[in-house]
């Protein structure tokens, strides 16, 4: 390994399969994404040896020379046995931060409002469902399998759920919420967003967080109901978690007590070995996981 010079060497512990940008990648360039890693060598007093960091540009490899550490933050109390390290890529990581910050920043719904969450069994969807239930909303979730629907109803205990692959979303939303939706938390875009627009009440609210449903589409989906945004005076807020990365400390202070008490529990799927990271990412895009998909590279 090359001398440290002015860089830091970290040993990767977990590599998150999300937050991947492939534009302008060169052949054999390491892929990066959200991860947590342990510092094993440092000449920077801000990141001492044995500290564990979270960052948006952890590369998919066992050891990394970290040159750009602007997004790096040290995780406090990381060795607390009551909280597993992988929680910092799930309920206490970018997943939880996304849901918490989206609702803290943009949510207009209140107690007893009807809120629809697409891809609700996914990692961010689960966090959104928990946060919405904590605010007293009537929560409806969609998922891509009967197993995931059971998980939403029996484990997360949301109010209603349906399998969008085998059931008609328009009919299910009309059946479950005949008076309409107050808010839609969008993680998939495409046709589901179109349907939600048609089901929202006047002055309803959309928080657009993701569009995973359009990532692998052969043809781009053309939204049919844009005119209803005007007719119903809907409010739409786009949201990206990258604007809130510096809120991790605030988020941890608000959320960690709920994790320790057991009020917030999320499912994850851990794959062992960095060599399995590419296939894990493919499986994630194909919806094969319930909850957070994480690749474990090494132990602390």
mmCIF file of N, CA and C in Angstrom, residues 62-115:
data_model
loop_
_atom_site.group_PDB
_atom_site.id
_atom_site.type_symbol
_atom_site.label_atom_id
_atom_site.label_comp_id
_atom_site.label_asym_id
_atom_site.label_seq_id
_atom_site.Cartn_x
_atom_site.Cartn_y
_atom_site.Cartn_z
ATOM 1 N N UNK A 62 -12.359 -3.162 0.088
ATOM 2 C CA UNK A 62 -12.086 -3.419 1.496
ATOM 3 C C UNK A 62 -11.282 -2.290 2.136
ATOM 4 N N UNK A 63 -10.346 -1.726 1.376
ATOM 5 C CA UNK A 63 -9.567 -0.588 1.879
ATOM 6 C C UNK A 63 -9.679 0.558 0.885
ATOM 7 N N UNK A 64 -9.743 1.752 1.409
ATOM 8 C CA UNK A 64 -9.913 2.935 0.575
ATOM 9 C C UNK A 64 -8.968 4.032 1.042
ATOM 10 N N UNK A 65 -8.335 4.692 0.104
ATOM 11 C CA UNK A 65 -7.614 5.923 0.423
ATOM 12 C C UNK A 65 -8.586 7.067 0.195
ATOM 13 N N UNK A 66 -8.987 7.707 1.262
ATOM 14 C CA UNK A 66 -10.038 8.727 1.201
ATOM 15 C C UNK A 66 -9.408 10.098 0.997
ATOM 16 N N UNK A 67 -9.645 10.654 -0.175
ATOM 17 C CA UNK A 67 -9.065 11.959 -0.497
ATOM 18 C C UNK A 67 -10.067 13.090 -0.278
ATOM 19 N N UNK A 68 -11.300 12.882 -0.689
ATOM 20 C CA UNK A 68 -12.337 13.900 -0.514
ATOM 21 C C UNK A 68 -13.224 13.472 0.646
ATOM 22 N N UNK A 69 -13.059 14.133 1.785
ATOM 23 C CA UNK A 69 -13.796 13.743 2.993
ATOM 24 C C UNK A 69 -14.799 14.803 3.412
ATOM 25 N N UNK A 70 -15.235 15.605 2.449
ATOM 26 C CA UNK A 70 -16.175 16.680 2.788
ATOM 27 C C UNK A 70 -17.507 16.147 3.279
ATOM 28 N N UNK A 71 -17.891 14.935 2.829
ATOM 29 C CA UNK A 71 -19.176 14.381 3.245
ATOM 30 C C UNK A 71 -19.048 13.439 4.438
ATOM 31 N N UNK A 72 -17.830 13.225 4.934
ATOM 32 C CA UNK A 72 -17.603 12.262 6.003
ATOM 33 C C UNK A 72 -18.010 12.841 7.361
ATOM 34 N N UNK A 73 -18.658 12.011 8.170
ATOM 35 C CA UNK A 73 -18.996 12.385 9.533
ATOM 36 C C UNK A 73 -18.722 11.201 10.451
ATOM 37 N N UNK A 74 -18.190 11.480 11.621
ATOM 38 C CA UNK A 74 -17.934 10.422 12.599
ATOM 39 C C UNK A 74 -19.243 10.046 13.277
ATOM 40 N N UNK A 75 -19.470 8.744 13.413
ATOM 41 C CA UNK A 75 -20.665 8.251 14.088
ATOM 42 C C UNK A 75 -20.369 8.146 15.580
ATOM 43 N N UNK A 76 -21.100 8.867 16.422
ATOM 44 C CA UNK A 76 -20.841 8.780 17.865
ATOM 45 C C UNK A 76 -21.388 7.475 18.441
ATOM 46 N N UNK A 77 -20.720 6.965 19.445
ATOM 47 C CA UNK A 77 -21.208 5.793 20.188
ATOM 48 C C UNK A 77 -21.459 4.602 19.266
ATOM 49 N N UNK A 78 -20.599 4.425 18.266
ATOM 50 C CA UNK A 78 -20.823 3.387 17.270
ATOM 51 C C UNK A 78 -20.712 1.984 17.864
ATOM 52 N N UNK A 79 -19.973 1.835 18.952
ATOM 53 C CA UNK A 79 -19.775 0.505 19.540
ATOM 54 C C UNK A 79 -20.768 0.194 20.645
ATOM 55 N N UNK A 80 -21.854 0.932 20.697
ATOM 56 C CA UNK A 80 -22.930 0.638 21.640
ATOM 57 C C UNK A 80 -23.571 -0.692 21.248
ATOM 58 N N UNK A 81 -23.489 -1.727 22.078
ATOM 59 C CA UNK A 81 -24.009 -3.041 21.680
ATOM 60 C C UNK A 81 -25.523 -3.060 21.478
ATOM 61 N N UNK A 82 -26.209 -2.042 21.974
ATOM 62 C CA UNK A 82 -27.663 -1.998 21.821
ATOM 63 C C UNK A 82 -28.088 -1.604 20.415
ATOM 64 N N UNK A 83 -27.153 -1.061 19.635
ATOM 65 C CA UNK A 83 -27.457 -0.626 18.266
ATOM 66 C C UNK A 83 -26.454 -1.271 17.321
ATOM 67 N N UNK A 84 -26.870 -2.193 16.473
ATOM 68 C CA UNK A 84 -25.924 -2.830 15.544
ATOM 69 C C UNK A 84 -25.376 -1.821 14.547
ATOM 70 N N UNK A 85 -24.138 -1.971 14.135
ATOM 71 C CA UNK A 85 -23.540 -0.999 13.198
ATOM 72 C C UNK A 85 -24.337 -0.820 11.920
ATOM 73 N N UNK A 86 -24.953 -1.920 11.413
ATOM 74 C CA UNK A 86 -25.687 -1.805 10.161
ATOM 75 C C UNK A 86 -26.887 -0.887 10.258
ATOM 76 N N UNK A 87 -27.321 -0.564 11.480
ATOM 77 C CA UNK A 87 -28.435 0.371 11.652
ATOM 78 C C UNK A 87 -28.112 1.735 11.054
ATOM 79 N N UNK A 88 -26.803 2.042 10.979
ATOM 80 C CA UNK A 88 -26.404 3.344 10.448
ATOM 81 C C UNK A 88 -26.438 3.389 8.921
ATOM 82 N N UNK A 89 -26.817 2.288 8.296
ATOM 83 C CA UNK A 89 -27.144 2.317 6.869
ATOM 84 C C UNK A 89 -28.625 2.074 6.653
ATOM 85 N N UNK A 90 -29.365 2.007 7.745
ATOM 86 C CA UNK A 90 -30.788 1.739 7.650
ATOM 87 C C UNK A 90 -31.536 2.808 8.436
ATOM 88 N N UNK A 91 -32.076 2.434 9.565
ATOM 89 C CA UNK A 91 -32.926 3.350 10.319
ATOM 90 C C UNK A 91 -32.166 4.587 10.798
ATOM 91 N N UNK A 92 -30.866 4.467 11.060
ATOM 92 C CA UNK A 92 -30.060 5.602 11.498
ATOM 93 C C UNK A 92 -29.125 6.108 10.405
ATOM 94 N N UNK A 93 -29.322 5.632 9.192
ATOM 95 C CA UNK A 93 -28.479 6.048 8.085
ATOM 96 C C UNK A 93 -29.227 6.918 7.095
ATOM 97 N N UNK A 94 -28.781 6.879 5.844
ATOM 98 C CA UNK A 94 -29.395 7.725 4.830
ATOM 99 C C UNK A 94 -30.859 7.367 4.613
ATOM 100 N N UNK A 95 -31.196 6.099 4.834
ATOM 101 C CA UNK A 95 -32.590 5.661 4.707
ATOM 102 C C UNK A 95 -33.482 6.412 5.680
ATOM 103 N N UNK A 96 -33.111 6.339 6.958
ATOM 104 C CA UNK A 96 -33.906 7.013 7.981
ATOM 105 C C UNK A 96 -33.862 8.519 7.836
ATOM 106 N N UNK A 97 -32.674 9.051 7.506
ATOM 107 C CA UNK A 97 -32.546 10.501 7.333
ATOM 108 C C UNK A 97 -33.452 10.995 6.217
ATOM 109 N N UNK A 98 -33.520 10.243 5.121
ATOM 110 C CA UNK A 98 -34.362 10.642 3.994
ATOM 111 C C UNK A 98 -35.812 10.799 4.431
ATOM 112 N N UNK A 99 -36.338 9.778 5.116
ATOM 113 C CA UNK A 99 -37.731 9.820 5.550
ATOM 114 C C UNK A 99 -37.957 10.916 6.576
ATOM 115 N N UNK A 100 -37.087 10.982 7.552
ATOM 116 C CA UNK A 100 -37.234 11.982 8.623
ATOM 117 C C UNK A 100 -37.160 13.399 8.075
ATOM 118 N N UNK A 101 -36.146 13.680 7.263
ATOM 119 C CA UNK A 101 -35.970 15.045 6.746
ATOM 120 C C UNK A 101 -37.084 15.410 5.774
ATOM 121 N N UNK A 102 -37.533 14.450 4.952
ATOM 122 C CA UNK A 102 -38.616 14.739 4.003
ATOM 123 C C UNK A 102 -39.880 15.157 4.742
ATOM 124 N N UNK A 103 -40.203 14.416 5.790
ATOM 125 C CA UNK A 103 -41.426 14.731 6.537
ATOM 126 C C UNK A 103 -41.245 15.980 7.388
ATOM 127 N N UNK A 104 -40.081 16.119 8.036
ATOM 128 C CA UNK A 104 -39.823 17.315 8.841
ATOM 129 C C UNK A 104 -39.854 18.578 7.989
ATOM 130 N N UNK A 105 -39.348 18.471 6.773
ATOM 131 C CA UNK A 105 -39.200 19.656 5.929
ATOM 132 C C UNK A 105 -40.470 19.982 5.149
ATOM 133 N N UNK A 106 -41.169 18.955 4.657
ATOM 134 C CA UNK A 106 -42.235 19.212 3.692
ATOM 135 C C UNK A 106 -43.623 18.717 4.066
ATOM 136 N N UNK A 107 -43.735 17.781 4.998
ATOM 137 C CA UNK A 107 -45.040 17.148 5.226
ATOM 138 C C UNK A 107 -46.089 18.160 5.678
ATOM 139 N N UNK A 108 -47.232 18.131 4.993
ATOM 140 C CA UNK A 108 -48.348 19.015 5.332
ATOM 141 C C UNK A 108 -49.480 18.249 6.012
ATOM 142 N N UNK A 109 -49.368 16.905 6.017
ATOM 143 C CA UNK A 109 -50.483 16.146 6.561
ATOM 144 C C UNK A 109 -50.505 16.213 8.087
ATOM 145 N N UNK A 110 -51.666 15.935 8.640
ATOM 146 C CA UNK A 110 -51.858 16.000 10.086
ATOM 147 C C UNK A 110 -52.556 14.739 10.564
ATOM 148 N N UNK A 111 -52.874 14.695 11.841
ATOM 149 C CA UNK A 111 -53.496 13.525 12.443
ATOM 150 C C UNK A 111 -54.771 13.143 11.682
ATOM 151 N N UNK A 112 -54.905 11.855 11.412
ATOM 152 C CA UNK A 112 -56.058 11.250 10.739
ATOM 153 C C UNK A 112 -56.118 11.534 9.242
ATOM 154 N N UNK A 113 -55.162 12.260 8.694
ATOM 155 C CA UNK A 113 -55.106 12.414 7.240
ATOM 156 C C UNK A 113 -54.742 11.079 6.595
ATOM 157 N N UNK A 114 -55.190 10.880 5.354
ATOM 158 C CA UNK A 114 -54.909 9.656 4.617
ATOM 159 C C UNK A 114 -53.670 9.858 3.756
ATOM 160 N N UNK A 115 -52.640 9.039 4.004
ATOM 161 C CA UNK A 115 -51.348 9.172 3.334
ATOM 162 C C UNK A 115 -51.027 7.875 2.597
#
